[in-house]
C-alpha positions as a LaTeX table, in Angstrom:
\begin{tabular}{lrrr}
\hline
Residue & $x$ (\AA) & $y$ (\AA) & $z$ (\AA) \\
\hline
Met1 & 91.41 & 181.16 & 87.71 \\
Leu2 & 90.46 & 183.23 & 84.67 \\
Glu3 & 87.48 & 185.03 & 86.73 \\
Ser4 & 89.65 & 185.54 & 89.85 \\
His5 & 93.21 & 186.31 & 87.97 \\
Pro6 & 92.69 & 187.09 & 84.60 \\
Gln7 & 96.29 & 188.00 & 84.02 \\
Ala8 & 97.21 & 184.19 & 84.98 \\
Val9 & 96.26 & 183.49 & 81.30 \\
Glu10 & 99.61 & 185.34 & 80.23 \\
Val11 & 101.80 & 183.04 & 82.26 \\
Leu12 & 104.42 & 181.21 & 80.14 \\
Asp13 & 106.55 & 178.17 & 80.90 \\
Pro14 & 109.95 & 179.40 & 81.84 \\
Val15 & 111.76 & 176.73 & 79.94 \\
Thr16 & 109.66 & 176.24 & 76.73 \\
Arg17 & 107.87 & 179.51 & 76.63 \\
Gln18 & 104.40 & 177.88 & 76.12 \\
Asn19 & 101.22 & 179.26 & 77.24 \\
Ile20 & 98.00 & 177.59 & 78.38 \\
Leu21 & 96.60 & 177.42 & 74.90 \\
His22 & 99.96 & 175.56 & 73.87 \\
Met23 & 99.30 & 173.16 & 76.61 \\
Ala24 & 95.71 & 172.63 & 76.13 \\
Ile25 & 96.18 & 171.85 & 72.48 \\
Lys26 & 99.44 & 169.72 & 73.06 \\
Tyr27 & 97.46 & 167.49 & 75.64 \\
Arg28 & 94.29 & 167.75 & 73.75 \\
Gly29 & 92.67 & 169.45 & 76.62 \\
Leu30 & 89.27 & 170.05 & 74.60 \\
Ala31 & 87.54 & 171.58 & 77.72 \\
Ile32 & 90.03 & 174.09 & 78.60 \\
Phe33 & 90.36 & 174.94 & 74.73 \\
Asn34 & 86.76 & 175.67 & 74.53 \\
Ile35 & 86.84 & 177.87 & 77.66 \\
Leu36 & 89.69 & 179.97 & 76.06 \\
Lys37 & 87.89 & 180.25 & 72.75 \\
Lys38 & 85.05 & 182.08 & 74.51 \\
Ser39 & 87.11 & 185.09 & 74.61 \\
Lys40 & 88.39 & 186.28 & 71.44 \\
Ser41 & 90.88 & 188.69 & 72.47 \\
Ile42 & 92.55 & 186.22 & 74.90 \\
Thr43 & 92.75 & 183.68 & 72.24 \\
Ser44 & 93.95 & 186.05 & 69.49 \\
Arg45 & 96.82 & 187.02 & 71.98 \\
Leu46 & 97.67 & 183.37 & 73.13 \\
Ala47 & 97.76 & 182.07 & 69.40 \\
Tyr48 & 100.42 & 184.39 & 68.33 \\
Arg49 & 102.84 & 182.98 & 70.68 \\
Ile50 & 105.73 & 180.75 & 69.38 \\
Asp51 & 107.40 & 178.61 & 71.91 \\
Thr52 & 111.54 & 178.14 & 72.14 \\
Asp53 & 111.63 & 175.48 & 69.56 \\
Gly54 & 109.73 & 177.72 & 66.91 \\
Asn55 & 106.43 & 175.84 & 67.20 \\
Thr56 & 103.07 & 177.50 & 66.93 \\
Ile57 & 99.95 & 176.09 & 68.44 \\
Leu58 & 99.26 & 174.61 & 64.99 \\
His59 & 102.41 & 172.53 & 65.56 \\
His60 & 101.44 & 171.20 & 68.86 \\
Ala61 & 98.21 & 170.05 & 67.32 \\
Ala62 & 100.17 & 167.82 & 64.92 \\
Tyr63 & 102.33 & 166.20 & 67.82 \\
Val64 & 101.59 & 162.90 & 69.21 \\
Ser65 & 104.22 & 162.32 & 71.70 \\
Ser66 & 102.39 & 164.12 & 74.30 \\
Tyr67 & 99.38 & 161.82 & 74.55 \\
Leu68 & 98.34 & 158.56 & 73.33 \\
Val69 & 95.93 & 158.55 & 70.23 \\
Glu70 & 94.19 & 155.11 & 71.54 \\
Ala71 & 93.24 & 157.07 & 74.74 \\
Gln72 & 90.38 & 158.71 & 72.49 \\
Gly73 & 88.39 & 155.50 & 72.28 \\
Ser74 & 87.61 & 155.76 & 68.64 \\
Ile75 & 86.46 & 152.67 & 66.93 \\
Gly76 & 89.20 & 151.94 & 64.82 \\
Pro77 & 92.55 & 153.57 & 63.43 \\
Ala78 & 90.60 & 155.24 & 60.49 \\
Phe79 & 88.42 & 157.04 & 62.97 \\
Gln80 & 91.33 & 158.02 & 65.44 \\
Leu81 & 93.19 & 159.37 & 62.34 \\
Gln82 & 89.85 & 161.42 & 61.66 \\
Glu83 & 89.94 & 162.86 & 65.23 \\
Glu84 & 93.24 & 164.05 & 64.61 \\
Leu85 & 92.45 & 165.88 & 61.29 \\
Arg86 & 89.39 & 167.28 & 63.17 \\
Trp87 & 91.69 & 168.78 & 65.90 \\
Met88 & 94.08 & 170.32 & 63.27 \\
Ala89 & 91.15 & 171.88 & 61.56 \\
Arg90 & 89.86 & 173.05 & 64.83 \\
Val91 & 93.05 & 174.63 & 65.93 \\
Lys92 & 93.58 & 176.14 & 62.49 \\
Lys93 & 90.64 & 178.44 & 62.60 \\
Ile94 & 91.77 & 180.31 & 65.46 \\
Ile95 & 95.60 & 181.17 & 64.30 \\
Pro96 & 96.43 & 183.71 & 61.75 \\
Ser97 & 96.48 & 182.50 & 58.33 \\
His98 & 100.14 & 183.02 & 57.48 \\
Tyr99 & 101.04 & 180.86 & 60.54 \\
Ala100 & 99.96 & 177.65 & 58.51 \\
Met101 & 103.20 & 178.30 & 56.44 \\
His102 & 105.41 & 179.10 & 59.60 \\
Gln103 & 108.48 & 176.65 & 59.89 \\
Asn104 & 109.86 & 175.39 & 63.18 \\
Asn105 & 113.45 & 175.06 & 64.54 \\
Gln106 & 113.42 & 171.69 & 62.39 \\
Gly107 & 112.38 & 173.57 & 59.24 \\
Leu108 & 109.08 & 171.85 & 59.28 \\
Thr109 & 105.36 & 173.60 & 58.76 \\
Ala110 & 102.50 & 172.03 & 60.82 \\
Gln111 & 101.40 & 170.34 & 57.91 \\
Lys112 & 104.55 & 168.52 & 57.33 \\
Leu113 & 104.96 & 167.96 & 60.90 \\
Phe114 & 101.36 & 166.28 & 61.17 \\
Glu115 & 102.32 & 163.91 & 58.41 \\
Lys116 & 105.58 & 162.97 & 59.72 \\
Glu117 & 104.27 & 162.20 & 63.32 \\
His118 & 100.92 & 160.55 & 61.96 \\
Ala119 & 102.71 & 158.56 & 59.32 \\
Asn120 & 102.28 & 155.49 & 61.29 \\
Asp121 & 98.72 & 156.16 & 62.20 \\
Leu122 & 98.19 & 156.52 & 58.30 \\
Lys123 & 99.67 & 153.16 & 57.71 \\
Leu124 & 97.53 & 151.49 & 60.43 \\
Ala125 & 94.38 & 153.45 & 58.98 \\
Lys126 & 95.07 & 152.11 & 55.53 \\
Gly127 & 95.51 & 148.63 & 56.37 \\
Trp128 & 92.33 & 148.84 & 58.56 \\
Ile129 & 90.22 & 150.46 & 55.85 \\
Lys130 & 91.79 & 147.82 & 53.29 \\
Glu131 & 90.57 & 144.97 & 55.77 \\
Thr132 & 87.20 & 146.52 & 56.21 \\
Ala133 & 86.93 & 146.92 & 52.43 \\
Gln134 & 87.85 & 143.33 & 52.21 \\
Ser135 & 85.26 & 142.33 & 54.88 \\
Cys136 & 82.85 & 144.43 & 52.72 \\
Ser137 & 83.39 & 142.08 & 50.04 \\
Thr138 & 81.79 & 139.56 & 51.97 \\
Leu139 & 79.10 & 142.15 & 52.93 \\
Phe140 & 78.49 & 142.71 & 49.41 \\
Leu141 & 76.88 & 139.60 & 49.08 \\
Thr142 & 74.56 & 140.47 & 51.95 \\
Pro143 & 73.05 & 143.72 & 50.35 \\
Ala144 & 73.02 & 141.80 & 46.83 \\
Leu145 & 71.20 & 138.94 & 48.39 \\
Val146 & 68.75 & 141.24 & 50.07 \\
Ala147 & 68.26 & 143.23 & 46.86 \\
Thr148 & 67.62 & 139.64 & 45.14 \\
Val149 & 65.01 & 138.57 & 47.69 \\
Ala150 & 63.36 & 141.97 & 47.62 \\
Tyr151 & 63.38 & 141.98 & 43.73 \\
Ala152 & 61.68 & 138.41 & 43.80 \\
Ala153 & 59.29 & 139.36 & 46.20 \\
Ala154 & 57.87 & 142.29 & 44.38 \\
Phe155 & 56.80 & 139.77 & 41.78 \\
Thr156 & 55.56 & 137.26 & 44.04 \\
Ala157 & 52.62 & 138.59 & 46.12 \\
Pro158 & 51.39 & 136.63 & 49.20 \\
Gly159 & 48.33 & 134.87 & 48.40 \\
Gly160 & 48.87 & 134.68 & 44.90 \\
Asn161 & 46.88 & 136.70 & 41.98 \\
Asp162 & 43.51 & 136.23 & 40.23 \\
Asn163 & 42.80 & 135.60 & 36.59 \\
Tyr164 & 43.80 & 139.15 & 35.71 \\
Gly165 & 47.09 & 138.95 & 37.63 \\
Val166 & 46.04 & 141.42 & 40.42 \\
Pro167 & 46.97 & 140.53 & 43.94 \\
Val168 & 44.21 & 138.59 & 45.93 \\
Leu169 & 45.01 & 140.17 & 49.32 \\
Arg170 & 45.88 & 143.71 & 48.10 \\
His171 & 43.06 & 145.23 & 50.30 \\
Ser172 & 44.84 & 144.11 & 53.40 \\
Thr173 & 46.91 & 146.34 & 55.60 \\
Phe174 & 49.76 & 143.78 & 55.81 \\
Phe175 & 49.89 & 143.75 & 52.03 \\
Val176 & 50.65 & 147.75 & 52.00 \\
Thr177 & 53.20 & 147.08 & 54.78 \\
Phe178 & 54.70 & 144.09 & 52.62 \\
Ala179 & 54.70 & 146.24 & 49.51 \\
Val180 & 56.23 & 149.38 & 50.89 \\
Ser181 & 59.15 & 147.57 & 53.11 \\
Asp182 & 60.01 & 145.48 & 49.76 \\
Ile183 & 60.64 & 148.54 & 47.73 \\
Ile184 & 62.44 & 150.38 & 50.80 \\
Ser185 & 64.53 & 147.10 & 51.32 \\
Leu186 & 65.56 & 147.02 & 47.57 \\
Ile187 & 66.64 & 150.55 & 47.45 \\
Phe188 & 68.54 & 150.52 & 50.85 \\
Ser189 & 70.66 & 147.28 & 49.98 \\
Leu190 & 71.58 & 148.73 & 46.55 \\
Thr191 & 72.63 & 151.96 & 47.74 \\
Ser192 & 74.49 & 150.15 & 50.61 \\
Leu193 & 76.10 & 148.09 & 47.96 \\
Cys194 & 77.13 & 151.27 & 45.92 \\
Thr195 & 78.44 & 152.77 & 49.18 \\
Phe196 & 80.77 & 150.00 & 49.94 \\
Leu197 & 82.19 & 150.04 & 46.27 \\
Ser198 & 82.78 & 153.56 & 46.53 \\
Ile199 & 85.01 & 153.02 & 49.59 \\
Leu200 & 87.21 & 150.59 & 47.55 \\
Thr201 & 87.64 & 152.95 & 44.66 \\
Ser202 & 88.42 & 156.16 & 46.65 \\
Pro203 & 91.87 & 157.31 & 47.41 \\
Ile204 & 93.37 & 156.75 & 50.67 \\
Glu205 & 95.00 & 160.00 & 51.79 \\
Tyr206 & 94.84 & 162.23 & 54.88 \\
Lys207 & 92.25 & 164.43 & 53.44 \\
Asn208 & 89.88 & 161.61 & 52.72 \\
Phe209 & 90.25 & 160.22 & 56.43 \\
His210 & 89.04 & 163.78 & 57.51 \\
His211 & 85.39 & 163.03 & 56.41 \\
Ser212 & 84.90 & 161.12 & 53.22 \\
Leu213 & 86.00 & 157.69 & 54.07 \\
Pro214 & 84.50 & 157.36 & 57.74 \\
Phe215 & 81.10 & 158.97 & 56.49 \\
Arg216 & 80.73 & 156.64 & 53.78 \\
Leu217 & 81.67 & 153.53 & 56.07 \\
His218 & 79.01 & 154.58 & 58.68 \\
Leu219 & 76.68 & 155.28 & 55.89 \\
Gly220 & 77.00 & 151.83 & 54.26 \\
Phe221 & 76.51 & 149.97 & 57.61 \\
Ala222 & 73.69 & 152.11 & 58.46 \\
Leu223 & 71.86 & 151.38 & 55.07 \\
Leu224 & 72.55 & 147.63 & 55.35 \\
Phe225 & 71.03 & 147.59 & 58.60 \\
Leu226 & 67.85 & 149.54 & 57.50 \\
Ser227 & 67.77 & 147.20 & 54.44 \\
Leu228 & 67.82 & 143.94 & 56.76 \\
Val229 & 65.06 & 145.65 & 58.97 \\
Ser230 & 62.92 & 146.25 & 56.09 \\
Thr231 & 63.48 & 142.90 & 54.55 \\
Met232 & 62.33 & 141.23 & 57.99 \\
Leu233 & 59.21 & 143.63 & 57.74 \\
Thr234 & 58.46 & 142.24 & 54.28 \\
Phe235 & 58.84 & 138.53 & 55.49 \\
Thr236 & 56.92 & 139.35 & 58.70 \\
Ala237 & 54.03 & 140.84 & 56.59 \\
Ala238 & 54.01 & 138.05 & 53.93 \\
Val239 & 53.55 & 135.26 & 56.45 \\
Val240 & 51.01 & 137.24 & 58.64 \\
Leu241 & 48.96 & 137.68 & 55.30 \\
Leu242 & 49.03 & 133.97 & 54.95 \\
Ile243 & 48.17 & 133.07 & 58.40 \\
His244 & 46.16 & 135.96 & 59.62 \\
His245 & 43.42 & 133.47 & 60.68 \\
Gln246 & 45.64 & 131.83 & 63.22 \\
Lys247 & 45.80 & 132.32 & 66.94 \\
Met248 & 47.45 & 135.64 & 68.35 \\
Trp249 & 50.30 & 133.88 & 69.97 \\
Thr250 & 51.34 & 132.32 & 66.50 \\
Thr251 & 51.39 & 135.88 & 65.08 \\
Ser252 & 53.40 & 137.28 & 68.10 \\
Leu253 & 55.90 & 134.47 & 67.95 \\
Ile254 & 56.47 & 135.26 & 64.14 \\
Tyr255 & 57.19 & 138.83 & 65.25 \\
Val256 & 59.79 & 138.00 & 67.70 \\
Val257 & 61.47 & 135.49 & 65.38 \\
Ala258 & 61.59 & 137.84 & 62.40 \\
Leu259 & 63.07 & 140.72 & 64.47 \\
Leu260 & 65.77 & 138.54 & 66.22 \\
Pro261 & 68.31 & 138.65 & 63.63 \\
Val262 & 67.95 & 142.22 & 63.09 \\
Ser263 & 68.37 & 143.01 & 66.69 \\
Val264 & 71.43 & 141.06 & 67.12 \\
Phe265 & 73.12 & 142.52 & 64.35 \\
Gly266 & 72.00 & 146.01 & 65.62 \\
Leu267 & 73.62 & 145.35 & 68.84 \\
Ser268 & 76.85 & 144.11 & 67.33 \\
Gln269 & 77.08 & 147.45 & 65.43 \\
Phe270 & 76.33 & 149.42 & 68.24 \\
Pro271 & 79.34 & 151.54 & 68.38 \\
Leu272 & 78.70 & 152.93 & 64.74 \\
Tyr273 & 75.22 & 154.55 & 65.62 \\
Glu274 & 77.27 & 157.42 & 66.98 \\
Gly275 & 78.93 & 157.72 & 63.54 \\
Phe276 & 75.58 & 157.34 & 61.87 \\
Arg277 & 74.08 & 160.03 & 64.06 \\
Gln278 & 76.88 & 162.26 & 62.74 \\
Cys279 & 76.13 & 161.35 & 59.12 \\
Val280 & 72.44 & 162.28 & 59.62 \\
Lys281 & 73.62 & 165.67 & 61.38 \\
Tyr282 & 75.95 & 166.33 & 58.18 \\
Ile283 & 73.25 & 165.44 & 55.71 \\
Ser284 & 70.76 & 167.64 & 57.47 \\
Lys285 & 73.27 & 170.61 & 57.56 \\
Glu286 & 73.94 & 170.40 & 53.84 \\
Ile287 & 70.46 & 169.94 & 52.79 \\
Lys288 & 68.96 & 173.01 & 54.93 \\
Pro289 & 70.64 & 175.68 & 52.51 \\
Ile290 & 69.06 & 173.77 & 49.52 \\
Ile291 & 65.53 & 173.56 & 51.29 \\
Ser292 & 65.72 & 177.25 & 52.11 \\
Ser293 & 66.77 & 178.23 & 48.25 \\
Ile294 & 63.71 & 176.01 & 47.05 \\
Arg295 & 61.27 & 177.67 & 49.46 \\
Gly296 & 62.49 & 181.12 & 48.53 \\
Val297 & 62.13 & 180.24 & 44.56 \\
Phe298 & 58.54 & 178.78 & 45.08 \\
Gly299 & 57.44 & 181.03 & 47.91 \\
Phe300 & 56.75 & 178.24 & 50.56 \\
Ser301 & 56.27 & 179.28 & 54.28 \\
\hline
\end{tabular}
């Protein structure tokens, strides 16, 4: 339509005086929103429009009455609220800065309207994050146990030590695997424990659900998963060191049995992988300027 009849973009609803940008934001039409954003001239004209109720496009981003939050398919109320906060931030970038303080006919700014409309969502998100934190209290035993096992394994080398305290099987490739995976397991498990603890001590407010709390939750589960993988690698390498002279099928069976618990845990937490991918993307985005500055200081190519 925009290609065939560009003037159609200016059409307004005769009753509400809302344009296509109001509608796209109101019903969370991300695809239409992105199409309109491609033309800055069109977006700037449409973003200035205020409907008959005194609502800007940012007010419509705050409303939830026109669609179901649950329809987004997010995993949990905290992530649903995060999506809503991201939507508000996305819309806020294309409006004039002073429109953020504009009040509609009810005397509400977009931010106040958002807090009013999402009061129940915040309540659900708070309850969900607290329940998750309480569940993490049980999970705290897991990273703590993993860390304890990893710490104990570091001082119990497979095959024992000689008279000088040097591991007998230190020249084996599996011994290197055992040592490295044991260290990684200890680091990841303790970091996971600290991450979960930081969730419990964080203030539970709107701004924290935008990035901080979901990021920490994804990161904590990812680190816990990696620590479990490292622990199973440590166990497998230790057992193979002790029975490396056995038949090949015995060793293969050990691999399967060792990786089975990790696989089950990984599949059960599969929905969190997308969040972990976003965490990695965010971390890499934050680290790139630091790496660039270091290269500039030391003259690295």
